[in-house]
PDB file of C-alpha atoms in Angstrom:
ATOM      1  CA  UNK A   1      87.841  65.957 152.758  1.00  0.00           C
ATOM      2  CA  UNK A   2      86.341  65.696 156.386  1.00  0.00           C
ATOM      3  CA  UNK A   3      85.068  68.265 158.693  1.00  0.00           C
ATOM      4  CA  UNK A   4      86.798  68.949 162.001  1.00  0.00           C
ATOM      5  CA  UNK A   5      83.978  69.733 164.741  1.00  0.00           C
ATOM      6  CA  UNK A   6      86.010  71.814 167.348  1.00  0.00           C
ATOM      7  CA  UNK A   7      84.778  72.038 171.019  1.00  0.00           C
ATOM      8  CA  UNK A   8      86.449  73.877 174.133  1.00  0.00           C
ATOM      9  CA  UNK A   9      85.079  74.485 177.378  1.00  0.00           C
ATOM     10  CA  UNK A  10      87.372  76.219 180.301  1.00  0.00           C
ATOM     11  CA  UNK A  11      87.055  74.573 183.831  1.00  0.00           C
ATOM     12  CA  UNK A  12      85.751  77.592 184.973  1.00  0.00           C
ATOM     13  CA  UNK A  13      83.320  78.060 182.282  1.00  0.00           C
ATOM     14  CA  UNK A  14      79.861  77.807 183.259  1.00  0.00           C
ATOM     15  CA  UNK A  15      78.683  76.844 179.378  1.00  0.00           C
ATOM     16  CA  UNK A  16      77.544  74.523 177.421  1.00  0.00           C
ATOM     17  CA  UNK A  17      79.775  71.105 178.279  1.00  0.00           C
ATOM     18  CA  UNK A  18      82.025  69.728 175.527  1.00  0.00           C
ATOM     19  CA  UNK A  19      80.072  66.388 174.701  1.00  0.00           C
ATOM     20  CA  UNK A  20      76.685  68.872 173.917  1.00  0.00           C
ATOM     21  CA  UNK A  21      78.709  70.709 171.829  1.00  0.00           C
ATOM     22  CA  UNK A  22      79.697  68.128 169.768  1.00  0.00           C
ATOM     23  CA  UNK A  23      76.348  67.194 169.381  1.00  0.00           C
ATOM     24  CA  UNK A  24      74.837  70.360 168.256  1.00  0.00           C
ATOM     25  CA  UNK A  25      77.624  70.617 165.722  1.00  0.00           C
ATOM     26  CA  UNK A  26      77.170  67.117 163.929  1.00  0.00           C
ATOM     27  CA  UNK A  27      73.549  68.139 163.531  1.00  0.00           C
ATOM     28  CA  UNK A  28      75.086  70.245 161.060  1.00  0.00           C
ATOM     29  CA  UNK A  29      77.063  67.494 159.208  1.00  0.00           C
ATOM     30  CA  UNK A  30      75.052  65.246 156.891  1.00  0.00           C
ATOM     31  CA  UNK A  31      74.987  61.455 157.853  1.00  0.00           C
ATOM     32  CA  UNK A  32      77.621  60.393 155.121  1.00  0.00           C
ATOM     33  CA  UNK A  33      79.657  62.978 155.880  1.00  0.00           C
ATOM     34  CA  UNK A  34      83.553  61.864 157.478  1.00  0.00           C
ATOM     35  CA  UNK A  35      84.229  64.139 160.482  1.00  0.00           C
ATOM     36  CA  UNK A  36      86.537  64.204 163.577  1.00  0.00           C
ATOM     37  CA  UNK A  37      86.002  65.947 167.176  1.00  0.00           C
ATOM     38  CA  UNK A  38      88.886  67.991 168.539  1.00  0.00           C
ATOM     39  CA  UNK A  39      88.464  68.865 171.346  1.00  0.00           C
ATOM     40  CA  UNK A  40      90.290  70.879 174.564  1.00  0.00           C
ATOM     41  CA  UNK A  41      88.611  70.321 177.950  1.00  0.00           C
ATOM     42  CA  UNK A  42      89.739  72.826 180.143  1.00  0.00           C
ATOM     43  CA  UNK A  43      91.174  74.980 178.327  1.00  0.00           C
ATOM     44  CA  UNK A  44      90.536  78.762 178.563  1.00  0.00           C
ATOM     45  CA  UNK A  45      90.016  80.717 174.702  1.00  0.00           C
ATOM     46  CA  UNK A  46      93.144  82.740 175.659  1.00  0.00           C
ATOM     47  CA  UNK A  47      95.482  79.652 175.728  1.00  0.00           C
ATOM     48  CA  UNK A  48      97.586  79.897 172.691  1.00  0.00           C
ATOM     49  CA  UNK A  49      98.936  76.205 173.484  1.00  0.00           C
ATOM     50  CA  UNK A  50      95.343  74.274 172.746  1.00  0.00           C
ATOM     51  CA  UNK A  51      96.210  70.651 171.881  1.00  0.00           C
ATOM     52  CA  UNK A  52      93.595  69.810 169.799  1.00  0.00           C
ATOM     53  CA  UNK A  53      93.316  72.730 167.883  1.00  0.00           C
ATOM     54  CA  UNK A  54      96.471  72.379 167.274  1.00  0.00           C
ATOM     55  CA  UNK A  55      95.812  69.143 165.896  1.00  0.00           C
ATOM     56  CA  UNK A  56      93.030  70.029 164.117  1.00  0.00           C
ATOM     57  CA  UNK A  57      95.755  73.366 162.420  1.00  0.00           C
ATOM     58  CA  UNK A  58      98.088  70.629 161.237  1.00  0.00           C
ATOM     59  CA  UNK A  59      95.341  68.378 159.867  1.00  0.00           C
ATOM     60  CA  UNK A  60      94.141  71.871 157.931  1.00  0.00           C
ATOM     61  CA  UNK A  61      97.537  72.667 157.093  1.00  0.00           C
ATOM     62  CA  UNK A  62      98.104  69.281 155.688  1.00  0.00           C
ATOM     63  CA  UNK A  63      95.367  68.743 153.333  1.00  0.00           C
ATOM     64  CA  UNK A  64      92.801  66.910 155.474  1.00  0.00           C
ATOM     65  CA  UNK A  65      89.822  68.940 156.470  1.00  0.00           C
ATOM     66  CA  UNK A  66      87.631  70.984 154.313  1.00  0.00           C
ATOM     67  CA  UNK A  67      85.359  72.223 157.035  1.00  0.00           C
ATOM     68  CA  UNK A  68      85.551  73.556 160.419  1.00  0.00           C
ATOM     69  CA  UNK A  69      82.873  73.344 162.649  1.00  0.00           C
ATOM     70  CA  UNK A  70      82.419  75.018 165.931  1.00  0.00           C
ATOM     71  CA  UNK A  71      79.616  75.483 168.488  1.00  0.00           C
ATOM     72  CA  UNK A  72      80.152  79.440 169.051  1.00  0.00           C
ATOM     73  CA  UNK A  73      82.859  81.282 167.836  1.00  0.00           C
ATOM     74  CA  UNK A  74      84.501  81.900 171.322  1.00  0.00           C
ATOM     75  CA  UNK A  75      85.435  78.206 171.215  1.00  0.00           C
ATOM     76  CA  UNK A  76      88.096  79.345 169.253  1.00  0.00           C
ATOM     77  CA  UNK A  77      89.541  82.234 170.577  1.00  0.00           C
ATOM     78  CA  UNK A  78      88.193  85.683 172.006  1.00  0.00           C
ATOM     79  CA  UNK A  79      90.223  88.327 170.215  1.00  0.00           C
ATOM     80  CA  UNK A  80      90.419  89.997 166.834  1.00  0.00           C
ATOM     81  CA  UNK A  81      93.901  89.422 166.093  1.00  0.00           C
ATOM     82  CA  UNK A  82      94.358  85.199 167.121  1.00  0.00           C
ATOM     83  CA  UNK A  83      90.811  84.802 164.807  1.00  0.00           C
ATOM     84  CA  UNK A  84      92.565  86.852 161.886  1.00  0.00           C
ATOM     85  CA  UNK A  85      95.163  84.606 161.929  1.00  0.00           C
ATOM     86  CA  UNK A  86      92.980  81.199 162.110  1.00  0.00           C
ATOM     87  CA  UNK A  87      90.572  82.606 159.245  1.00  0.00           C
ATOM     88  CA  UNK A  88      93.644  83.329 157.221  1.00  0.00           C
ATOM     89  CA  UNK A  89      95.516  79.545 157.916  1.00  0.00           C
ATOM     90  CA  UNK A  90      91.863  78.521 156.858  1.00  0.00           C
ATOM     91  CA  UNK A  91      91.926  80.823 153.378  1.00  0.00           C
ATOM     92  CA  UNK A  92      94.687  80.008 152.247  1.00  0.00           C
ATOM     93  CA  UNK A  93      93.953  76.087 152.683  1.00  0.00           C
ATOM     94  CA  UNK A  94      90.299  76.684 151.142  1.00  0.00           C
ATOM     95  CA  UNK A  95      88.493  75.793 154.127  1.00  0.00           C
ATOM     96  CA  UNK A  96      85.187  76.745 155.353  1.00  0.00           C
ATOM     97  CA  UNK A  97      84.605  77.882 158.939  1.00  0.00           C
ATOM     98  CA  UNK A  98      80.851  77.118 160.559  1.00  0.00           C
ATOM     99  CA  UNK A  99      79.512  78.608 164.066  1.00  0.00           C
ATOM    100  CA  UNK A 100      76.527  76.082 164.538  1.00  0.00           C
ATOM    101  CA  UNK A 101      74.744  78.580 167.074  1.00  0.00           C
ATOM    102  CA  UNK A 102      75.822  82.064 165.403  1.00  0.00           C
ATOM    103  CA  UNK A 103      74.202  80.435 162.414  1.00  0.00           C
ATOM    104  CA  UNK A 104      76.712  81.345 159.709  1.00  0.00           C
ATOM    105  CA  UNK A 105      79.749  80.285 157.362  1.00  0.00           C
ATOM    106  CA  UNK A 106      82.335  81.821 155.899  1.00  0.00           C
ATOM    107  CA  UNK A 107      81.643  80.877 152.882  1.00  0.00           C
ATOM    108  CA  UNK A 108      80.003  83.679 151.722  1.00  0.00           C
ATOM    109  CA  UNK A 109      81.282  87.506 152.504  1.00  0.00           C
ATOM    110  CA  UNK A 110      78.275  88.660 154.683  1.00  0.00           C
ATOM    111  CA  UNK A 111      79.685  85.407 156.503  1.00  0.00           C
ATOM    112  CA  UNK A 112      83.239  86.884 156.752  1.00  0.00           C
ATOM    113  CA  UNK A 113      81.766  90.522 158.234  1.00  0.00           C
ATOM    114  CA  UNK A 114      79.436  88.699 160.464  1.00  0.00           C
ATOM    115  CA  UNK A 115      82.616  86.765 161.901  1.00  0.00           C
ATOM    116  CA  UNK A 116      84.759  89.938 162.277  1.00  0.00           C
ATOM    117  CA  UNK A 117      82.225  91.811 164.142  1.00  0.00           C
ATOM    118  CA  UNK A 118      81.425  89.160 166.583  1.00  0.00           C
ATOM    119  CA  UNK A 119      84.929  88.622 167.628  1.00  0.00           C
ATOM    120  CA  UNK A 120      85.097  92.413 167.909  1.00  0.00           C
ATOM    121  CA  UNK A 121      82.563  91.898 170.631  1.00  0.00           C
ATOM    122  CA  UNK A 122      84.303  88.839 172.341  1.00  0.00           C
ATOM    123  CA  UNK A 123      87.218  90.993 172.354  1.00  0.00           C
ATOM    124  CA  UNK A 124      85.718  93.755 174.176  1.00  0.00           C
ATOM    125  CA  UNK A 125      83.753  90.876 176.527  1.00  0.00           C
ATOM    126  CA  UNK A 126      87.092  89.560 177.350  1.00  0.00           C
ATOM    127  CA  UNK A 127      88.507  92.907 177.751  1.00  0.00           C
ATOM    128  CA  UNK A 128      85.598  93.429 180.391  1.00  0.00           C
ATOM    129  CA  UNK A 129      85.714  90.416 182.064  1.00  0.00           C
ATOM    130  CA  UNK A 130      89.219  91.093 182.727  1.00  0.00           C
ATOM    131  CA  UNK A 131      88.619  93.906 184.052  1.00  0.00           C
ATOM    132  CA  UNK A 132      85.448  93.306 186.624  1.00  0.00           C
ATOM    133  CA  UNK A 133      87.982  90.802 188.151  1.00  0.00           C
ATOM    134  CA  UNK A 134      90.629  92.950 188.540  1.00  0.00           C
ATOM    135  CA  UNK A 135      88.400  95.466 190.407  1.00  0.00           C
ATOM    136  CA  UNK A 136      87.254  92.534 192.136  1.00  0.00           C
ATOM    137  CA  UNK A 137      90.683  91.427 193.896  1.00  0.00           C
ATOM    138  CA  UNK A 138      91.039  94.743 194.564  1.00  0.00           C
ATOM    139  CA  UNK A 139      88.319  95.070 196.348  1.00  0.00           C
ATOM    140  CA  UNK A 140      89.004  92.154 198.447  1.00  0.00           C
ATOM    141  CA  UNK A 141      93.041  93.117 198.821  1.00  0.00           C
ATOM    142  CA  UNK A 142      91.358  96.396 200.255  1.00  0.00           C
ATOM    143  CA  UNK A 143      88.490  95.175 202.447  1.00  0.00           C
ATOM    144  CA  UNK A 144      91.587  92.641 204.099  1.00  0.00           C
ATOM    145  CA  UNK A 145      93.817  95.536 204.734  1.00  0.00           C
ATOM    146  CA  UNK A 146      91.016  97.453 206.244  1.00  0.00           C
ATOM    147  CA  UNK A 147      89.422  95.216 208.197  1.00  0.00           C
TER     148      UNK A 147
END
């Protein structure tokens, strides 16, 4: 089976760029190893419509990959609930999920913890984030009507 190496970066997103994501990942894969890149440029976590993860869910779904690969684990998704479901689609086809920089795998249970807290914290990032902005425009709505 080959490992899919899953990047995403938003057009907004001041991270690391797609192509040195890729690269960090296949440090992980050894040299005789088959892989393929998915990979959605431009493309915020929060889009549920992510061509090339949805690619990569078919290939899963269909026998193909035994490995996923990411950079971070925000490259998937930033909330509890969408990463339940993707660990689950990736149970019940046996495969194994890697964050390169978080530095762990879900193939062992301190793995699968690890993986539920940190989302737990993206979640509450995004939930943040979200937020900051919205206090933000309303800032600037109120500074326009003022001034």
């Amino acid at each position: 089976m080959k490992t899919a190496i899953y990047v995403r970066s938003a057009l907004n997103d001041n991270s690391i760029s797609c192509e040195a994501q890729i690269e960090h990942c296949k440090a992980l894969i050894r040299p005789t190893d088959e892989y393929l890149v998915y990979s959605d440029s431009g493309y915020s976590a929060n889009d549920k419509e992510k061509p090339a993860f949805n690619e990569m869910l078919s290939a899963i779904k269909s026998g193909e990959i035994g490995t996923v690969i990411v950079y971070r684990i925000d490259r998937i998704c930033r909330d509890i609930s969408s990463f339940c479901i993707f660990m689950n689609i990736l149970w019940e086809h046996n495969v194994t999920f890697t964050s390169a920089c978080d530095g762990f795998s879900s193939s062992s249970l301190y793995g699968q913890v690890v993986l539920k807290y940190l989302l737990l914290f993206a979640e509450m990032e995004r939930v943040n984030h979200s937020e900051r902005c919205r206090q933000g425009w309303a800032r600037r709505k109120q500074k326009k009507e003022v001034g």
